[in-house]
Coordinates of C-alpha atoms in Angstrom, one line a residue:
M1113 CA 109.6 130.1 105.4
Y1114 CA 110.2 126.0 105.6
S1115 CA 107.5 125.1 102.8
V1116 CA 109.1 123.7 99.6
K1117 CA 107.7 125.2 96.4
S1118 CA 110.5 123.9 93.9
V1119 CA 113.1 121.3 93.8
K1120 CA 115.9 124.0 93.5
E1121 CA 115.2 125.0 97.0
I1122 CA 116.4 121.7 98.2
Q1123 CA 119.2 120.9 95.7
N1124 CA 121.9 122.7 98.0
L1125 CA 121.3 120.2 100.6
N1126 CA 122.7 117.1 98.5
P1127 CA 123.5 114.5 99.0
F1128 CA 120.4 113.0 101.1
I1129 CA 119.5 109.8 103.2
V1130 CA 115.7 108.8 102.4
V1131 CA 113.5 107.5 105.7
G1132 CA 110.8 105.4 104.2
C1133 CA 111.6 102.7 101.0
G1134 CA 108.1 103.1 99.3
G1135 CA 106.4 105.1 96.7
G1136 CA 107.5 108.7 98.1
G1137 CA 110.9 107.3 99.0
E1138 CA 111.3 106.6 95.2
K1139 CA 109.5 109.6 94.0
F1140 CA 111.7 112.0 95.9
S1141 CA 114.8 110.3 95.0
N1142 CA 113.9 110.6 91.2
L1143 CA 113.7 114.1 91.4
E1144 CA 115.5 116.4 89.1
G1145 CA 119.1 117.1 91.1
I1146 CA 118.6 114.9 93.7
K1147 CA 121.6 112.8 95.0
T1148 CA 120.6 110.5 97.4
V1149 CA 123.6 108.2 99.2
G1150 CA 121.0 106.1 101.5
F1151 CA 117.9 104.5 103.0
I1152 CA 116.6 103.6 106.1
D1153 CA 113.2 101.5 106.9
D1154 CA 112.3 100.3 110.3
D1155 CA 110.6 96.9 108.0
A1156 CA 113.1 94.4 108.9
K1157 CA 112.0 92.7 105.4
K1158 CA 113.4 95.6 103.2
Q1159 CA 116.6 95.8 105.6
G1160 CA 119.5 94.5 103.8
Q1161 CA 117.7 94.5 100.7
S1162 CA 118.5 96.7 97.5
Y1163 CA 116.4 99.9 97.2
C1164 CA 117.0 102.3 94.3
G1165 CA 120.9 100.9 94.2
K1166 CA 121.4 101.4 97.4
I1167 CA 121.1 98.8 100.7
V1168 CA 118.4 99.5 103.0
S1169 CA 119.6 100.4 106.5
S1170 CA 118.0 99.8 109.6
S1171 CA 119.1 103.1 111.7
L1172 CA 120.4 106.3 110.9
E1173 CA 123.5 105.7 112.7
E1174 CA 124.0 102.7 110.6
C1175 CA 123.3 104.6 107.3
L1176 CA 125.8 107.6 108.3
K1177 CA 128.5 104.9 108.6
Q1178 CA 127.9 103.7 105.2
S1179 CA 127.1 107.4 103.7
P1180 CA 129.2 109.4 105.7
D1181 CA 129.1 112.5 103.4
A1182 CA 125.1 112.8 103.8
K1183 CA 124.2 116.5 104.4
S1184 CA 120.6 115.9 105.0
L1185 CA 117.8 113.4 105.6
V1186 CA 114.6 113.3 104.2
I1187 CA 111.6 111.7 105.8
M1188 CA 109.3 109.8 103.4
L1189 CA 106.6 108.2 105.6
P1190 CA 103.0 107.7 105.7
I1191 CA 100.3 108.9 107.8
G1192 CA 100.2 107.1 111.0
A1193 CA 103.7 107.5 111.6
E1194 CA 104.4 110.7 112.5
G1195 CA 106.0 108.8 116.1
T1196 CA 108.7 107.2 113.9
A1197 CA 109.1 110.7 111.4
L1198 CA 109.7 112.7 115.1
K1199 CA 112.4 110.4 116.0
Y1200 CA 114.0 110.3 113.0
A1201 CA 113.9 114.2 112.7
V1202 CA 115.6 115.0 116.0
Q1203 CA 118.1 112.3 115.5
A1204 CA 119.0 114.1 112.2
I1205 CA 119.0 117.4 113.7
D1206 CA 121.3 116.4 116.5
A1207 CA 123.5 115.1 114.0
G1208 CA 124.2 118.1 112.3
L1209 CA 121.8 117.1 109.4
N1210 CA 119.5 119.3 107.7
V1211 CA 116.1 117.8 107.1
V1212 CA 113.5 117.5 104.7
T1213 CA 109.7 116.0 105.8
S1214 CA 106.6 115.2 103.8
F1215 CA 103.1 116.9 105.6
R1216 CA 102.2 113.0 105.5
S1217 CA 105.3 112.5 107.8
L1218 CA 105.5 115.4 110.1
S1219 CA 104.0 118.8 109.8
I1220 CA 106.4 121.3 110.8
K1221 CA 103.7 124.1 111.4
E1222 CA 102.4 121.5 113.9
N1223 CA 105.6 120.7 115.5
L1224 CA 107.3 124.1 115.8
S1225 CA 109.9 123.1 118.4
L1226 CA 111.6 121.4 115.8
K1227 CA 112.2 124.5 113.6
K1228 CA 113.7 125.9 116.8
F1229 CA 115.7 123.0 117.4
A1230 CA 117.1 123.3 113.8
D1231 CA 118.5 126.7 114.2
S1232 CA 119.6 125.9 117.4
K1233 CA 121.9 123.5 115.6
N1234 CA 122.1 125.8 112.4
V1235 CA 120.8 123.1 109.9
V1236 CA 117.9 123.6 108.1
I1237 CA 114.4 122.1 108.0
K1238 CA 112.0 122.2 105.2
E1239 CA 108.3 120.6 104.2
I1240 CA 106.9 119.4 101.3
G1241 CA 103.7 120.5 101.7
P1242 CA 99.9 119.5 100.5
R1243 CA 100.2 122.7 98.3
L1244 CA 97.1 124.1 99.7
D1245 CA 97.9 127.6 98.6
V1246 CA 98.0 126.7 94.8
V1247 CA 94.0 124.9 95.6
E1248 CA 93.2 128.3 97.0
K1249 CA 94.5 130.3 94.1
I1250 CA 92.9 128.6 91.6
A1251 CA 89.4 128.0 93.5
G1252 CA 89.1 130.6 95.9
V1253 CA 88.9 128.4 98.5
A1254 CA 91.1 125.6 100.4
P1255 CA 91.1 123.9 103.4
K1256 CA 93.2 124.7 106.8
K1257 CA 95.1 121.4 106.4
S1258 CA 95.0 118.5 104.3
C1259 CA 92.1 116.2 104.8
E1260 CA 94.1 112.9 104.5
V1261 CA 93.9 111.4 107.8
L1262 CA 93.8 107.5 108.0
P1263 CA 96.6 105.6 107.9
K1264 CA 96.7 102.9 105.0
I1265 CA 95.6 99.4 105.8
S1266 CA 95.9 96.5 104.0
Y1267 CA 93.0 93.4 104.9
T1268 CA 91.6 90.6 103.0
P1269 CA 87.9 89.9 104.1
K1270 CA 86.8 86.3 105.1
S1271 CA 83.4 86.7 103.9
P1272 CA 82.2 88.0 100.4
V1273 CA 81.3 91.6 100.0
I1274 CA 78.4 92.6 97.8
F1275 CA 78.6 96.5 96.4
V1276 CA 75.6 98.1 95.9
G1277 CA 75.6 101.1 93.1
G1278 CA 73.9 102.7 90.7
T1279 CA 73.3 105.0 87.7
S1280 CA 72.8 108.0 89.6
Q1281 CA 72.3 109.7 92.9
E1282 CA 68.6 109.1 94.9
C1283 CA 68.0 105.5 92.7
G1284 CA 67.3 103.3 95.5
K1285 CA 71.1 101.8 96.5
R1286 CA 69.9 102.7 100.3
T1287 CA 66.9 100.6 99.9
T1288 CA 68.6 97.8 98.1
T1289 CA 71.2 97.8 100.5
K1290 CA 69.1 97.4 103.7
M1291 CA 66.6 95.1 101.7
L1292 CA 69.2 92.9 100.6
G1293 CA 70.2 92.7 104.4
L1294 CA 66.4 91.8 105.3
A1295 CA 66.2 88.9 102.7
S1296 CA 69.6 87.6 104.3
I1297 CA 68.3 87.6 107.7
E1298 CA 64.9 85.8 106.5
R1299 CA 67.5 82.8 105.2
G1300 CA 68.9 82.5 108.5
L1301 CA 72.2 84.3 107.3
T1302 CA 74.2 87.2 109.9
P1303 CA 74.4 89.5 107.5
A1304 CA 76.8 92.7 108.0
I1305 CA 75.5 96.4 106.5
I1306 CA 77.4 99.2 105.8
S1307 CA 75.9 102.6 104.9
T1308 CA 78.3 105.3 103.4
D1309 CA 75.8 107.8 103.9
E1310 CA 74.8 110.1 106.9
M1311 CA 71.1 108.9 106.0
G1312 CA 71.7 105.4 106.5
L1313 CA 70.0 104.9 109.7
E1314 CA 67.6 102.6 109.1
E1315 CA 67.7 98.8 110.4
P1316 CA 69.2 95.9 109.7
T1317 CA 72.1 98.9 109.0
D1318 CA 75.0 97.8 111.6
F1319 CA 76.5 101.6 111.4
N1320 CA 76.7 104.3 108.8
F1321 CA 79.5 106.9 108.4
R1322 CA 79.4 109.8 105.8
A1323 CA 82.0 108.8 103.1
G1324 CA 81.7 112.4 101.5
S1325 CA 83.1 114.1 104.6
L1326 CA 86.3 112.1 103.9
S1327 CA 89.3 113.0 101.3
A1328 CA 89.2 110.3 98.4
M1329 CA 92.8 109.4 99.6
D1330 CA 91.5 108.2 102.8
V1331 CA 87.5 106.5 101.5
P1332 CA 88.9 103.1 100.6
S1333 CA 90.8 102.9 103.9
A1334 CA 87.6 103.7 105.8
V1335 CA 85.4 101.2 103.7
L1336 CA 88.1 98.6 104.1
S1337 CA 88.6 99.6 107.9
A1338 CA 84.4 98.8 108.2
I1339 CA 85.1 95.5 106.5
K1340 CA 87.6 94.5 109.0
Y1341 CA 85.7 95.7 112.3
V1342 CA 82.2 94.2 111.2
E1343 CA 84.1 90.8 110.4
E1344 CA 85.9 91.1 113.9
T1345 CA 82.9 92.4 116.0
K1346 CA 80.2 89.9 114.2
K1347 CA 81.8 87.1 112.3
P1348 CA 78.9 88.2 108.9
D1349 CA 78.4 85.6 106.6
I1350 CA 78.1 88.3 104.0
I1351 CA 78.8 91.8 103.5
F1352 CA 76.7 94.4 101.9
I1353 CA 78.3 98.0 101.4
E1354 CA 76.0 101.1 100.0
G1355 CA 77.6 102.9 97.3
Q1356 CA 76.9 106.8 96.5
S1357 CA 76.3 108.5 93.4
S1358 CA 77.3 106.6 90.3
L1359 CA 80.7 106.6 88.2
T1360 CA 78.8 107.8 85.2
E1361 CA 75.9 110.0 86.0
N1362 CA 75.4 113.2 83.8
G1363 CA 75.1 116.8 85.1
N1364 CA 77.0 116.3 88.5
P1365 CA 80.2 114.7 88.1
H1366 CA 81.9 115.8 91.6
P1367 CA 80.4 113.0 93.5
R1368 CA 81.9 110.5 90.9
G1369 CA 85.2 110.0 92.4
L1370 CA 83.1 109.5 95.7
S1371 CA 81.5 106.4 94.1
A1372 CA 84.9 104.9 92.7
A1373 CA 86.6 105.3 96.2
I1374 CA 84.0 103.3 98.0
L1375 CA 83.9 100.8 95.0
I1376 CA 87.7 100.5 95.2
G1377 CA 87.5 100.2 99.2
A1378 CA 84.9 97.4 98.7
S1379 CA 86.6 95.4 96.4
P1380 CA 83.9 93.5 96.1
D1381 CA 83.0 89.6 94.9
A1382 CA 79.8 91.1 93.4
V1383 CA 77.4 94.1 92.5
I1384 CA 74.0 95.2 92.0
V1385 CA 73.4 98.2 90.1
G1386 CA 70.5 100.4 91.0
H1387 CA 68.4 102.4 88.6
R1388 CA 65.4 105.0 88.7
P1389 CA 64.1 105.0 85.0
N1390 CA 63.0 108.7 84.1
H1391 CA 64.9 110.2 87.4
P1392 CA 63.0 113.7 87.4
Y1393 CA 66.2 115.3 88.9
R1394 CA 69.2 113.2 88.0
Q1395 CA 70.8 112.8 84.6
P1396 CA 72.1 109.1 84.4
R1397 CA 73.6 107.9 81.3
G1398 CA 72.3 104.7 82.0
I1399 CA 72.9 100.7 82.9
E1400 CA 75.0 99.8 80.4
D1401 CA 77.2 102.6 80.7
E1402 CA 77.4 102.0 84.8
I1403 CA 78.0 98.3 84.3
K1404 CA 81.1 99.0 82.2
A1405 CA 82.5 101.7 84.3
I1406 CA 82.4 99.8 87.5
E1407 CA 83.9 96.5 85.7
A1408 CA 86.4 98.6 84.6
V1409 CA 87.7 100.0 87.9
E1410 CA 87.3 96.9 89.7
P1411 CA 87.9 93.1 88.8
T1412 CA 84.2 92.2 90.0
K1413 CA 81.3 91.2 88.5
V1414 CA 77.8 93.3 87.9
V1415 CA 75.3 90.4 88.9
G1416 CA 71.7 92.0 89.2
L1417 CA 69.5 94.8 88.9
S1418 CA 67.5 96.6 91.3
I1419 CA 64.8 99.1 89.5
N1420 CA 63.2 101.4 91.2
L1421 CA 60.1 102.3 89.4
R1422 CA 58.6 105.1 91.0
N1423 CA 59.0 107.3 87.7
A1424 CA 58.5 104.5 85.6
N1425 CA 56.7 104.7 82.1
S1426 CA 53.3 102.6 82.4
D1427 CA 54.6 100.2 79.8
E1428 CA 58.5 100.2 81.3
N1429 CA 58.6 96.2 83.4
L1430 CA 61.1 94.1 85.1
E1431 CA 61.0 92.0 82.4
D1432 CA 62.1 94.2 79.8
F1433 CA 65.0 95.5 81.9
E1434 CA 66.3 91.6 82.2
K1435 CA 65.9 91.0 78.1
I1436 CA 67.8 94.2 77.4
Y1437 CA 70.9 93.4 79.9
N1438 CA 71.0 89.8 80.5
L1439 CA 70.6 90.5 84.3
P1440 CA 67.9 89.7 86.9
A1441 CA 66.1 92.4 87.5
E1442 CA 63.6 93.3 90.7
D1443 CA 61.6 96.2 92.1
V1444 CA 63.1 95.3 96.0
Y1445 CA 61.0 98.3 97.2
N1446 CA 57.5 96.0 96.5
N1447 CA 58.9 92.8 96.2
G1448 CA 61.8 92.4 98.6
A1449 CA 65.6 91.3 97.2
S1450 CA 65.2 87.3 97.6
K1451 CA 65.6 87.1 93.7
L1452 CA 69.0 89.4 93.7
L1453 CA 70.5 87.6 96.7
D1454 CA 69.5 84.5 94.5
A1455 CA 71.5 86.2 91.7
I1456 CA 74.3 86.8 94.2
F1457 CA 74.7 83.4 95.3
D1458 CA 74.6 81.6 92.1
Y1459 CA 77.5 84.0 90.9
L1460 CA 79.2 83.3 94.0
K1461 CA 79.0 79.3 93.6
R1462 CA 80.6 79.4 90.0

């Protein structure tokens, strides 16, 4: 089979030329018993620079002139660079080199003609796969293929981004996000409202997608892509992003990673935290723990509380929450979100 399960399987393919001067290329070069003699990257800024003790080349032809003893090529490119990966794989096989590729760069299973080409040239082609076989062994089930599909992007928003988190599921994040949007419109602003749940169907939400349908690796990219999209199409004054679940909720830890991934993708300028006292079917740790967790994950600030009083005790009121946490608190369902919007803008002006 062509799937690599141990570094010992590829040590006899030394020495290697590595395509991709990023984290993957460095990781591969540091594997036990692996010898690297050259590097290639299509980024002109990296070419001619030193990387892992070698000078980065611009092409396979150039690298082979500098490292004629190379026996193999390893392709460590990110998702989204499959065309470039295919180009290098074909060039390497044609030059009589063995090829090792990452599943992110180029899946052999989906490009079996490469295996036939390698066989015809009497060279080896192998893939460092997603190891879903291991997941199936320990969990009893696994996806057919890697769920990570989105390319990574870098983007700096022009408008302030506000993340609406919470201490648990079903604590009012969607309603709070919507009400913040409405409060912004009432002030003559142009907000963009992004829901990360399939139930985010209410106006003035601009669009919704289910972040939980994506791999954790893809969620930040999807959120950042959403921010970029609304800025290009709407040119908003402020962007509100609905979070999911909680970073700290007890009882159901599975969505907590999703919450972190959305928060990381949003990289917000400020945060509103929702809380539902005496939640009937969730187990929130509470406001203090959630604030600590949010501000530990991202360099941001929680500036207000959205309190869902549906299950609150008769003696619980907003003033008590404000005194305890020294933050403005509001019941947005009954009172709207103008008070929380004031808190956001007061903080952004600092």
